[in-house]
Tab-separated table of C-alpha atoms and ligand atoms in Angstrom:
chain	number	residue	atom	x	y	z
A	34	UNK	CA	7.759	13.036	21.602
A	35	UNK	CA	7.232	13.568	17.830
A	36	UNK	CA	5.505	15.810	15.411
A	37	UNK	CA	4.086	14.169	12.229
A	38	UNK	CA	2.857	15.981	9.076
A	39	UNK	CA	0.108	13.700	7.403
A	40	UNK	CA	-0.700	14.491	3.846
A	41	UNK	CA	-4.107	13.291	2.564
A	42	UNK	CA	-7.409	12.766	4.393
A	43	UNK	CA	-9.134	9.846	2.532
A	44	UNK	CA	-9.908	6.390	3.703
A	45	UNK	CA	-6.450	5.288	4.702
A	46	UNK	CA	-5.436	8.671	6.045
A	47	UNK	CA	-8.334	8.675	8.384
A	48	UNK	CA	-7.279	5.436	9.959
A	49	UNK	CA	-3.527	6.475	10.253
A	50	UNK	CA	-4.685	9.754	11.864
A	51	UNK	CA	-6.937	7.912	14.258
A	52	UNK	CA	-4.259	5.507	15.264
A	53	UNK	CA	-1.605	8.315	15.652
A	54	UNK	CA	-4.156	9.977	18.053
A	55	UNK	CA	-4.299	6.768	20.046
A	56	UNK	CA	-0.542	6.718	20.339
A	57	UNK	CA	-0.073	10.225	21.886
A	58	UNK	CA	3.057	9.087	23.678
A	59	UNK	CA	4.723	8.906	20.304
A	60	UNK	CA	2.844	11.356	18.303
A	61	UNK	CA	2.407	14.383	20.585
A	62	UNK	CA	1.474	16.626	17.660
A	63	UNK	CA	0.172	15.894	14.115
A	64	UNK	CA	-0.834	18.222	11.309
A	65	UNK	CA	-3.355	16.880	8.748
A	66	UNK	CA	-2.867	18.615	5.451
A	67	UNK	CA	-4.821	17.784	2.223
A	68	UNK	CA	-6.390	19.201	-0.863
A	69	UNK	CA	-9.887	19.386	0.720
A	70	UNK	CA	-9.253	21.069	4.096
A	71	UNK	CA	-12.861	20.428	5.305
A	72	UNK	CA	-12.066	16.729	5.571
A	73	UNK	CA	-9.046	17.626	7.736
A	74	UNK	CA	-11.155	19.848	9.875
A	75	UNK	CA	-13.900	17.260	10.304
A	76	UNK	CA	-11.214	14.697	11.494
A	77	UNK	CA	-9.736	17.195	13.932
A	78	UNK	CA	-13.313	17.851	15.237
A	79	UNK	CA	-13.985	14.203	15.592
A	80	UNK	CA	-10.772	13.330	17.369
A	81	UNK	CA	-9.430	16.226	19.313
A	82	UNK	CA	-11.613	15.732	22.669
A	83	UNK	CA	-10.616	11.988	22.829
A	84	UNK	CA	-6.753	12.495	22.364
A	85	UNK	CA	-3.749	14.082	23.960
A	86	UNK	CA	-2.264	14.562	20.458
A	87	UNK	CA	-2.367	18.121	19.498
A	88	UNK	CA	-4.032	18.330	16.014
A	89	UNK	CA	-3.647	21.073	13.445
A	90	UNK	CA	-4.901	21.271	9.793
A	91	UNK	CA	-3.872	22.850	6.649
A	92	UNK	CA	-4.927	23.138	3.034
A	93	UNK	CA	-2.253	21.871	0.516
A	94	UNK	CA	-1.824	20.833	-2.964
A	95	UNK	CA	0.950	18.262	-2.675
A	96	UNK	CA	1.640	18.604	-6.366
A	97	UNK	CA	3.015	22.020	-5.609
A	98	UNK	CA	6.653	21.427	-4.263
A	99	UNK	CA	7.238	24.984	-3.300
A	100	UNK	CA	4.110	25.537	-1.314
A	101	UNK	CA	4.587	21.995	0.374
A	102	UNK	CA	8.206	22.804	1.233
A	103	UNK	CA	7.062	26.043	2.928
A	104	UNK	CA	4.390	24.103	4.855
A	105	UNK	CA	6.955	21.579	6.039
A	106	UNK	CA	9.431	24.153	6.929
A	107	UNK	CA	6.808	26.266	8.915
A	108	UNK	CA	5.441	23.118	10.743
A	109	UNK	CA	8.863	21.590	11.238
A	110	UNK	CA	7.754	17.964	11.689
A	111	UNK	CA	10.034	15.046	12.465
A	112	UNK	CA	8.699	13.130	9.371
A	113	UNK	CA	6.053	13.433	6.574
A	114	UNK	CA	3.600	10.579	6.145
A	115	UNK	CA	2.265	10.524	2.596
A	116	UNK	CA	-1.177	9.036	2.543
A	117	UNK	CA	-2.438	10.996	-0.469
A	118	UNK	CA	-2.089	9.245	-3.799
A	119	UNK	CA	0.875	7.549	-5.503
A	120	UNK	CA	0.827	10.541	-7.953
A	121	UNK	CA	2.242	12.688	-5.289
A	122	UNK	CA	5.173	10.536	-4.208
A	123	UNK	CA	7.823	12.358	-6.002
A	124	UNK	CA	6.741	15.947	-5.282
A	125	UNK	CA	6.315	15.036	-1.512
A	126	UNK	CA	9.838	13.391	-1.636
A	127	UNK	CA	11.175	16.517	-3.348
A	128	UNK	CA	9.771	18.705	-0.546
A	129	UNK	CA	11.006	16.489	2.155
A	130	UNK	CA	14.459	16.945	0.744
A	131	UNK	CA	14.167	20.687	0.470
A	132	UNK	CA	12.945	20.915	3.947
A	133	UNK	CA	15.265	18.290	5.455
A	134	UNK	CA	12.681	15.903	6.723
A	135	UNK	CA	12.133	12.108	6.625
A	136	UNK	CA	9.545	10.596	4.266
A	137	UNK	CA	7.124	7.699	4.656
A	138	UNK	CA	4.412	6.401	2.201
A	139	UNK	CA	2.154	3.382	1.463
A	140	UNK	CA	2.279	2.919	-2.422
A	141	UNK	CA	4.977	3.412	-4.975
A	142	UNK	CA	4.960	5.982	-7.747
A	143	UNK	CA	2.836	6.068	-10.742
A	144	UNK	CA	1.878	8.979	-12.942
A	145	UNK	CA	-1.531	10.512	-13.182
A	146	UNK	CA	-1.018	11.234	-16.841
A	147	UNK	CA	0.100	8.102	-18.464
A	148	UNK	CA	0.090	9.784	-21.891
A	149	UNK	CA	2.890	12.164	-20.864
A	150	UNK	CA	5.566	11.401	-23.616
A	151	UNK	CA	8.453	11.920	-21.299
A	152	UNK	CA	7.210	9.531	-18.558
A	153	UNK	CA	5.993	7.188	-21.438
A	154	UNK	CA	9.520	6.833	-23.076
A	155	UNK	CA	11.033	5.661	-19.652
A	156	UNK	CA	8.049	3.457	-19.111
A	157	UNK	CA	8.275	1.725	-22.446
A	158	UNK	CA	11.908	1.123	-22.071
A	159	UNK	CA	11.354	-0.318	-18.586
A	160	UNK	CA	8.574	-2.625	-19.859
A	161	UNK	CA	11.131	-4.091	-22.447
A	162	UNK	CA	14.067	-4.293	-20.038
A	163	UNK	CA	12.318	-5.625	-16.961
A	164	UNK	CA	9.418	-7.457	-18.588
A	165	UNK	CA	6.396	-6.111	-16.694
A	166	UNK	CA	3.936	-3.472	-17.904
A	167	UNK	CA	2.226	-2.129	-14.773
A	168	UNK	CA	2.158	1.583	-14.544
A	169	UNK	CA	3.696	1.566	-11.090
A	170	UNK	CA	7.316	0.573	-10.212
A	171	UNK	CA	10.001	1.474	-7.788
A	172	UNK	CA	12.570	2.834	-10.163
A	173	UNK	CA	11.331	6.455	-9.788
A	174	UNK	CA	11.712	6.337	-6.003
A	175	UNK	CA	14.776	4.191	-5.813
A	176	UNK	CA	16.503	6.818	-7.952
A	177	UNK	CA	16.294	9.198	-4.887
A	178	UNK	CA	18.597	6.855	-2.870
A	179	UNK	CA	21.834	9.105	-3.299
A	180	UNK	CA	19.641	12.336	-2.511
A	181	UNK	CA	18.293	10.951	0.711
A	182	UNK	CA	21.590	9.427	1.765
A	183	UNK	CA	23.582	12.542	1.208
A	184	UNK	CA	21.005	14.510	3.027
A	185	UNK	CA	21.183	12.046	5.923
A	186	UNK	CA	17.399	11.466	5.609
A	187	UNK	CA	15.235	8.307	5.642
A	188	UNK	CA	12.643	7.439	3.018
A	189	UNK	CA	10.480	4.413	4.032
A	190	UNK	CA	8.271	3.226	0.974
A	191	UNK	CA	5.316	1.218	1.085
A	192	UNK	CA	4.252	0.769	4.686
A	193	UNK	CA	0.708	-0.314	4.155
A	194	UNK	CA	-0.492	-3.937	4.558
A	195	UNK	CA	0.512	-5.094	1.024
A	196	UNK	CA	3.003	-3.834	0.248
A	197	UNK	CA	4.299	-3.134	3.787
A	198	UNK	CA	3.363	-5.796	6.296
A	199	UNK	CA	3.816	-8.554	3.854
A	200	UNK	CA	7.440	-7.401	3.324
A	201	UNK	CA	7.993	-7.277	7.056
A	202	UNK	CA	6.559	-10.938	7.236
A	203	UNK	CA	9.244	-11.940	4.684
A	204	UNK	CA	12.002	-10.231	6.796
A	205	UNK	CA	10.609	-11.911	9.892
A	206	UNK	CA	10.435	-15.426	8.176
A	207	UNK	CA	13.980	-14.932	7.056
A	208	UNK	CA	15.297	-13.934	10.452
A	209	UNK	CA	13.354	-16.504	12.503
A	210	UNK	CA	12.204	-19.438	10.381
A	211	UNK	CA	14.406	-20.305	7.499
A	212	UNK	CA	18.048	-20.678	6.455
A	213	UNK	CA	16.857	-20.287	2.916
A	214	UNK	CA	13.495	-19.128	1.586
A	215	UNK	CA	12.646	-20.730	-1.700
A	216	UNK	CA	9.270	-19.456	-2.528
A	217	UNK	CA	6.915	-16.617	-1.298
A	218	UNK	CA	3.115	-16.583	-2.110
A	219	UNK	CA	1.461	-13.358	-0.865
A	220	UNK	CA	-2.264	-13.924	-0.475
A	221	UNK	CA	-4.706	-10.929	-0.141
A	222	UNK	CA	-8.220	-12.167	0.654
A	223	UNK	CA	-11.006	-9.777	1.328
A	224	UNK	CA	-14.104	-11.668	2.472
A	225	UNK	CA	-15.964	-8.556	3.113
A	226	UNK	CA	-19.407	-7.551	1.659
A	227	UNK	CA	-20.461	-3.983	1.430
A	228	UNK	CA	-23.801	-4.837	-0.317
A	229	UNK	CA	-23.142	-2.633	-3.334
A	230	UNK	CA	-23.122	-4.383	-6.883
A	231	UNK	CA	-19.634	-2.729	-7.480
A	232	UNK	CA	-17.375	-0.604	-5.323
A	233	UNK	CA	-13.725	-0.620	-4.673
A	234	UNK	CA	-12.118	-0.774	-1.084
A	235	UNK	CA	-9.510	1.976	-1.676
A	236	UNK	CA	-9.257	4.823	-4.230
A	237	UNK	CA	-11.015	3.582	-7.305
A	238	UNK	CA	-8.743	5.060	-9.817
A	239	UNK	CA	-5.632	3.419	-8.358
A	240	UNK	CA	-7.316	0.231	-7.421
A	241	UNK	CA	-8.855	-0.398	-10.961
A	242	UNK	CA	-5.536	0.559	-12.665
A	243	UNK	CA	-3.783	-2.136	-10.507
A	244	UNK	CA	-6.231	-4.979	-10.940
A	245	UNK	CA	-6.869	-4.455	-14.645
A	246	UNK	CA	-3.174	-4.594	-15.361
A	247	UNK	CA	-1.483	-7.862	-16.748
A	248	UNK	CA	-0.475	-10.202	-13.975
A	249	UNK	CA	3.217	-11.060	-13.416
A	250	UNK	CA	5.425	-12.892	-11.100
A	251	UNK	CA	9.134	-13.426	-10.489
A	252	UNK	CA	10.927	-16.595	-11.222
A	253	UNK	CA	14.594	-17.073	-10.754
A	254	UNK	CA	15.107	-13.250	-10.837
A	255	UNK	CA	13.174	-12.820	-14.075
A	256	UNK	CA	9.631	-11.325	-14.694
A	257	UNK	CA	6.880	-13.510	-16.203
A	258	UNK	CA	3.996	-11.563	-17.370
A	259	UNK	CA	0.466	-13.082	-18.224
A	260	UNK	CA	-2.745	-11.644	-19.307
A	261	UNK	CA	-4.832	-9.930	-16.570
A	262	UNK	CA	-6.763	-12.528	-14.386
A	263	UNK	CA	-5.518	-15.483	-16.336
A	264	UNK	CA	-4.056	-17.554	-13.369
A	265	UNK	CA	-6.844	-18.476	-10.951
A	266	UNK	CA	-6.552	-20.632	-7.778
A	267	UNK	CA	-8.844	-21.593	-4.977
A	268	UNK	CA	-7.890	-21.290	-1.413
A	269	UNK	CA	-9.531	-21.876	1.963
A	270	UNK	CA	-8.636	-18.908	4.207
A	271	UNK	CA	-8.838	-19.151	7.934
A	272	UNK	CA	-11.638	-16.865	9.076
A	273	UNK	CA	-13.108	-16.428	5.740
A	274	UNK	CA	-13.376	-19.751	3.942
A	275	UNK	CA	-12.932	-20.858	0.320
A	276	UNK	CA	-12.314	-17.904	-2.277
A	277	UNK	CA	-11.183	-17.791	-5.806
A	278	UNK	CA	-7.993	-15.745	-6.071
A	279	UNK	CA	-6.006	-14.375	-9.223
A	280	UNK	CA	-2.467	-13.808	-9.700
A	281	UNK	CA	-1.723	-10.028	-9.995
A	282	UNK	CA	1.437	-7.976	-10.588
A	283	UNK	CA	2.001	-6.224	-7.134
A	284	UNK	CA	4.790	-3.970	-5.995
A	285	UNK	CA	6.427	-5.977	-3.141
A	286	UNK	CA	7.446	-8.537	-5.665
A	287	UNK	CA	9.863	-6.038	-7.123
A	288	UNK	CA	11.390	-5.061	-3.771
A	289	UNK	CA	11.559	-8.600	-2.433
A	290	UNK	CA	13.062	-9.807	-5.710
A	291	UNK	CA	15.710	-7.161	-5.480
A	292	UNK	CA	16.513	-7.645	-1.711
A	293	UNK	CA	16.110	-11.374	-1.417
A	294	UNK	CA	17.492	-12.551	-4.709
A	295	UNK	CA	17.930	-16.196	-3.330
A	296	UNK	CA	14.160	-16.615	-3.305
A	297	UNK	CA	13.309	-18.613	-6.569
A	298	UNK	CA	9.735	-17.607	-7.061
A	299	UNK	CA	7.517	-14.771	-5.668
A	300	UNK	CA	3.837	-14.470	-6.588
A	301	UNK	CA	1.007	-12.358	-5.440
A	302	UNK	CA	-2.801	-13.423	-5.393
A	303	UNK	CA	-5.781	-11.383	-4.705
A	304	UNK	CA	-9.378	-12.704	-4.134
A	305	UNK	CA	-12.222	-11.396	-6.271
A	306	UNK	CA	-15.965	-12.367	-6.502
A	307	UNK	CA	-17.520	-13.025	-9.979
A	308	UNK	CA	-19.627	-9.815	-9.769
A	309	UNK	CA	-16.546	-7.680	-9.256
A	310	UNK	CA	-14.896	-9.282	-12.259
A	311	UNK	CA	-17.896	-9.013	-14.480
A	312	UNK	CA	-18.369	-5.293	-13.713
A	313	UNK	CA	-14.653	-4.612	-14.189
A	314	UNK	CA	-14.549	-6.515	-17.500
A	315	UNK	CA	-17.546	-4.632	-18.755
A	316	UNK	CA	-16.207	-1.286	-17.650
A	317	UNK	CA	-12.853	-2.008	-19.302
A	318	UNK	CA	-14.480	-3.196	-22.491
A	319	UNK	CA	-16.469	0.051	-22.866
A	320	UNK	CA	-13.472	2.197	-22.156
A	321	UNK	CA	-14.301	3.388	-18.601
A	322	UNK	CA	-10.880	2.320	-17.177
A	323	UNK	CA	-8.992	4.365	-19.757
A	324	UNK	CA	-6.494	7.054	-18.387
A	325	UNK	CA	-6.404	8.864	-21.618
A	326	UNK	CA	-8.720	12.040	-21.756
A	327	UNK	CA	-11.462	12.334	-24.104
A	328	UNK	CA	-13.630	15.298	-25.195
A	329	UNK	CA	-17.123	15.324	-23.903
A	330	UNK	CA	-19.307	18.299	-24.796
A	331	UNK	CA	-16.327	20.577	-24.983
A	332	UNK	CA	-15.046	19.278	-21.705
A	333	UNK	CA	-11.889	17.130	-21.301
A	334	UNK	CA	-12.715	14.071	-19.169
A	335	UNK	CA	-10.517	11.149	-18.029
A	336	UNK	CA	-12.853	8.162	-18.170
A	337	UNK	CA	-11.473	6.482	-14.977
A	338	UNK	CA	-11.735	9.742	-12.992
A	339	UNK	CA	-15.339	10.060	-14.210
A	340	UNK	CA	-15.875	6.478	-12.931
A	341	UNK	CA	-14.285	7.341	-9.726
A	342	UNK	CA	-16.872	10.206	-9.218
A	343	UNK	CA	-19.842	7.750	-9.817
A	344	UNK	CA	-18.538	4.837	-7.435
A	345	UNK	CA	-19.102	4.920	-3.635
A	346	UNK	CA	-16.365	6.742	-1.748
A	347	UNK	CA	-14.364	3.800	-0.063
A	348	UNK	CA	-14.259	5.969	3.159
A	349	UNK	CA	-18.034	5.683	3.269
A	350	UNK	CA	-18.117	1.753	3.136
A	351	UNK	CA	-17.313	1.235	6.857
A	352	UNK	CA	-20.865	1.008	8.241
A	353	UNK	CA	-22.088	-1.358	5.608
A	354	UNK	CA	-19.163	-3.823	5.215
A	355	UNK	CA	-19.342	-7.088	6.992
A	356	UNK	CA	-17.044	-10.076	7.089
A	357	UNK	CA	-13.208	-10.422	7.322
A	358	UNK	CA	-9.916	-10.142	5.540
A	359	UNK	CA	-7.048	-12.571	5.695
A	360	UNK	CA	-3.673	-11.236	4.219
A	361	UNK	CA	-0.493	-13.039	4.618
A	362	UNK	CA	2.434	-14.791	3.044
A	363	UNK	CA	3.272	-18.568	2.552
A	364	UNK	CA	6.933	-19.204	2.714
A	365	UNK	CA	8.606	-22.508	1.653
A	366	UNK	CA	12.303	-23.145	2.191
A	367	UNK	CA	14.901	-24.914	4.432
A	368	UNK	CA	15.672	-24.796	8.103
A	369	UNK	CA	18.434	-26.852	9.630
A	370	UNK	CA	18.571	-28.979	6.435
A	371	UNK	CA	14.879	-29.770	6.477
A	372	UNK	CA	12.072	-28.505	4.166
A	373	UNK	CA	9.746	-26.061	5.899
A	374	UNK	CA	6.706	-24.133	5.146
A	375	UNK	CA	4.774	-21.558	7.109
A	376	UNK	CA	1.868	-19.123	6.637
A	377	UNK	CA	2.092	-15.797	8.432
A	378	UNK	CA	-1.021	-13.891	8.345
A	379	UNK	CA	-3.570	-11.379	10.015
A	380	UNK	CA	-7.262	-11.859	10.116
A	381	UNK	CA	-9.152	-8.475	10.332
A	382	UNK	CA	-12.913	-8.018	10.887
A	383	UNK	CA	-14.644	-5.202	8.974
A	384	UNK	CA	-17.207	-4.384	11.671
A	385	UNK	CA	-14.623	-4.531	14.422
A	386	UNK	CA	-12.585	-1.928	12.588
A	387	UNK	CA	-15.642	0.250	12.109
A	388	UNK	CA	-16.445	0.102	15.786
A	389	UNK	CA	-12.859	1.181	16.633
A	390	UNK	CA	-12.210	3.892	14.161
A	391	UNK	CA	-15.188	4.219	11.812
A	392	UNK	CA	-13.512	2.550	8.789
A	393	UNK	CA	-13.690	-0.767	6.887
A	394	UNK	CA	-10.815	-3.293	7.167
A	395	UNK	CA	-9.049	-2.372	3.900
A	396	UNK	CA	-8.467	1.162	5.046
A	397	UNK	CA	-7.747	-0.240	8.572
A	398	UNK	CA	-5.134	-2.831	7.402
A	399	UNK	CA	-3.403	-0.071	5.539
A	400	UNK	CA	-3.632	2.870	7.931
A	401	UNK	CA	-2.458	0.948	11.019
A	402	UNK	CA	1.021	0.016	9.246
A	403	UNK	CA	1.231	3.506	7.903
A	404	UNK	CA	1.115	4.725	11.552
A	405	UNK	CA	3.584	2.006	12.659
A	406	UNK	CA	6.000	2.877	9.928
A	407	UNK	CA	5.918	6.488	10.884
A	408	UNK	CA	6.468	5.488	14.479
A	409	UNK	CA	9.527	3.336	13.457
A	410	UNK	CA	11.125	6.224	11.657
A	411	UNK	CA	10.340	8.985	14.322
A	412	UNK	CA	11.371	6.901	17.253
A	413	UNK	CA	14.649	6.103	15.511
A	414	UNK	CA	14.015	2.306	15.412
A	415	UNK	CA	14.178	2.389	11.581
A	416	UNK	CA	16.425	5.209	10.659
A	417	UNK	CA	19.071	4.978	7.984
A	418	UNK	CA	20.015	7.564	5.403
A	419	UNK	CA	18.672	6.388	2.071
A	420	UNK	CA	15.520	4.974	0.479
A	421	UNK	CA	14.124	1.727	1.901
A	422	UNK	CA	11.329	-0.758	1.778
A	423	UNK	CA	9.931	-2.487	4.870
A	424	UNK	CA	11.855	-5.717	4.301
A	425	UNK	CA	15.205	-3.857	4.822
A	426	UNK	CA	14.924	-3.142	8.574
A	427	UNK	CA	14.807	-5.349	11.747
A	428	UNK	CA	11.177	-6.757	11.583
A	429	UNK	CA	10.937	-7.493	15.269
A	430	UNK	CA	9.796	-4.071	16.596
A	431	UNK	CA	7.237	-3.674	13.772
A	432	UNK	CA	5.892	-7.185	14.294
A	433	UNK	CA	5.461	-6.404	17.992
A	434	UNK	CA	3.762	-3.120	17.068
A	435	UNK	CA	1.286	-4.974	14.825
A	436	UNK	CA	0.196	-7.050	17.757
A	437	UNK	CA	-0.192	-3.997	19.993
A	438	UNK	CA	-1.929	-1.705	17.516
A	439	UNK	CA	-4.718	-3.866	16.216
A	440	UNK	CA	-3.276	-6.200	13.492
A	441	UNK	CA	-2.365	-9.441	15.413
A	442	UNK	CA	-0.726	-12.089	13.308
A	443	UNK	CA	-0.172	-15.650	13.663
A	444	UNK	CA	2.267	-18.350	12.085
A	445	UNK	CA	0.882	-21.718	10.917
A	446	UNK	CA	3.308	-24.488	10.052
A	447	UNK	CA	2.702	-26.695	7.080
A	448	UNK	CA	-0.104	-24.599	5.455
A	449	UNK	CA	-1.857	-25.902	2.296
A	450	UNK	CA	0.353	-24.620	-0.497
A	451	UNK	CA	-0.810	-22.897	-3.691
A	452	UNK	CA	0.002	-24.945	-6.701
B	207	NDP	P1	-8.470	8.389	-1.047
B	207	NDP	O1	-8.816	8.665	-2.588
B	207	NDP	O2	-9.643	8.003	-0.178
B	207	NDP	O3	-7.666	9.608	-0.386
B	207	NDP	C1	-6.608	10.274	-1.044
B	207	NDP	C2	-6.442	11.560	-0.300
B	207	NDP	O4	-5.360	12.289	-0.876
B	207	NDP	C3	-7.713	12.477	-0.317
B	207	NDP	O5	-7.929	13.069	0.920
B	207	NDP	C4	-7.368	13.487	-1.440
B	207	NDP	O6	-7.964	14.674	-1.214
B	207	NDP	C5	-5.779	13.608	-1.092
B	207	NDP	N1	-5.179	14.206	-2.299
B	207	NDP	C6	-5.243	13.619	-3.533
B	207	NDP	N2	-4.460	14.545	-4.292
B	207	NDP	C7	-3.893	15.434	-3.614
B	207	NDP	C8	-2.984	16.476	-3.843
B	207	NDP	N3	-2.607	16.911	-5.044
B	207	NDP	N4	-2.679	17.296	-2.715
B	207	NDP	C9	-3.118	16.982	-1.445
B	207	NDP	N5	-3.924	15.913	-1.175
B	207	NDP	C10	-4.262	15.221	-2.145
B	207	NDP	O7	-7.422	7.227	-1.228
B	207	NDP	P2	-7.068	6.039	-0.163
B	207	NDP	O8	-7.069	6.705	1.254
B	207	NDP	O9	-7.962	4.946	-0.470
B	207	NDP	O10	-5.462	5.574	-0.467
B	207	NDP	C11	-4.560	6.490	-0.009
B	207	NDP	C12	-3.171	5.816	-0.402
B	207	NDP	O11	-2.986	4.542	0.118
B	207	NDP	C13	-3.024	5.484	-1.882
B	207	NDP	O12	-1.645	5.872	-2.329
B	207	NDP	C14	-3.247	4.123	-2.081
B	207	NDP	O13	-2.512	3.680	-3.199
B	207	NDP	C15	-2.603	3.542	-0.780
B	207	NDP	N6	-2.963	2.243	-0.401
B	207	NDP	C16	-2.020	1.294	-0.126
B	207	NDP	C17	-2.367	0.063	0.335
B	207	NDP	C18	-1.189	-0.852	0.962
B	207	NDP	O14	-1.734	-1.887	1.446
B	207	NDP	N7	0.031	-0.637	0.852
B	207	NDP	C19	-3.666	-0.426	0.250
B	207	NDP	C20	-4.777	0.589	-0.099
B	207	NDP	C21	-4.296	1.888	-0.377
B	207	NDP	P3	-9.418	15.045	-1.638
B	207	NDP	O15	-10.135	14.711	-0.463
B	207	NDP	O16	-9.496	16.440	-2.079
B	207	NDP	O17	-9.857	13.923	-2.729
């Protein structure tokens, strides 16, 4: 029925590709195009005898808009799924516009070079005006609204788990459980153990930039920023047990804050073990998380990129990670004049994911919603001209697809709330 161009072939992409190949009724043909074409060819080799989906591969540098536009025009897909890095969001959106094709991604734009003076001037203005200082924000991609609208194309932003599924949970809660939502707490718990002293579960550079940034949350439409990891809570997660979790800045707060202005407070918490935090603090203190290039023996090195080269590849963690994730949202509000609170969440087992697609649960919980988001767009169930996040469409077909494609969810009334 549809043809999808998938850009990137890392940890998340490999799950999205596997799930598209399980869903051959929708994805009759896919092309895997990435910087290192041997990874694309290895995925094709692994899957082609087990699927009806016809798989093609290509080498592409997605920073090169002209080359990418040509690739899109030549392959003529129904949509492009960007599971490369957030650095490529804008160039891939530009190429989709030039080629007249819908766009889907899992993470909002941030620049690779945070010292670029042009970007920095806009960033510093935004920090002052909005009040949060993370490198990533939606303004860059929301600025494409008119371009996509005028071209009659859909851009679906952030269809991973968080952001992605968590925002669909919010739309679902609003549609079926509440007349008014007052608070949203998004909880991301990874109870998995990979046995390494320190490793990240998705791209280390993006992950460490995210978790070392100051935390922030939204209250009554305003951002409140706090020092990194300075708000800590303990929570007992179904399937995992008691974990420490820390308040972080996260991109769905921005989208939900804009699209559901009636919600009084939106926060995001992620669990971290003490060993992870100790390593991260140490790396930060010695300058290894810096995005500013340094000169080393006549060669320019970006410290965080050098660190990425030293750390285990997240795509290799699958066989050794055991335990479960529990990711979801606690909503409080009013239904039929009475106070109500619910927790909507998914529990995912690292080893089950590995048995099914050869990946750990963080790649799995992102790659499955990436496939589902692409399916929503190419089947026309979520198709509107413009730029959208996942809370802006009918949540029901997406929620149904989560149950069908490996991320079953549940709703619990009166959960323990986070103070
Ligand atoms: P990886 O680093 O494992 O994979 C990135 C892939 O993109 C690699 O195959 C890489 O190629 C390719 N790539 C990088 N730059 C380019 C380029 N210029 N042109 C073409 N291909 C390129 O990352 P992950 O799979 O861990 O993460 C993928 C995305 O998923 C990220 O945007 C991340 O932020 C997002 N994510 C979203 C989550 C959510 O819940 N919403 C959760 C986790 C991740 P090469 O093989 O040559 O390095």
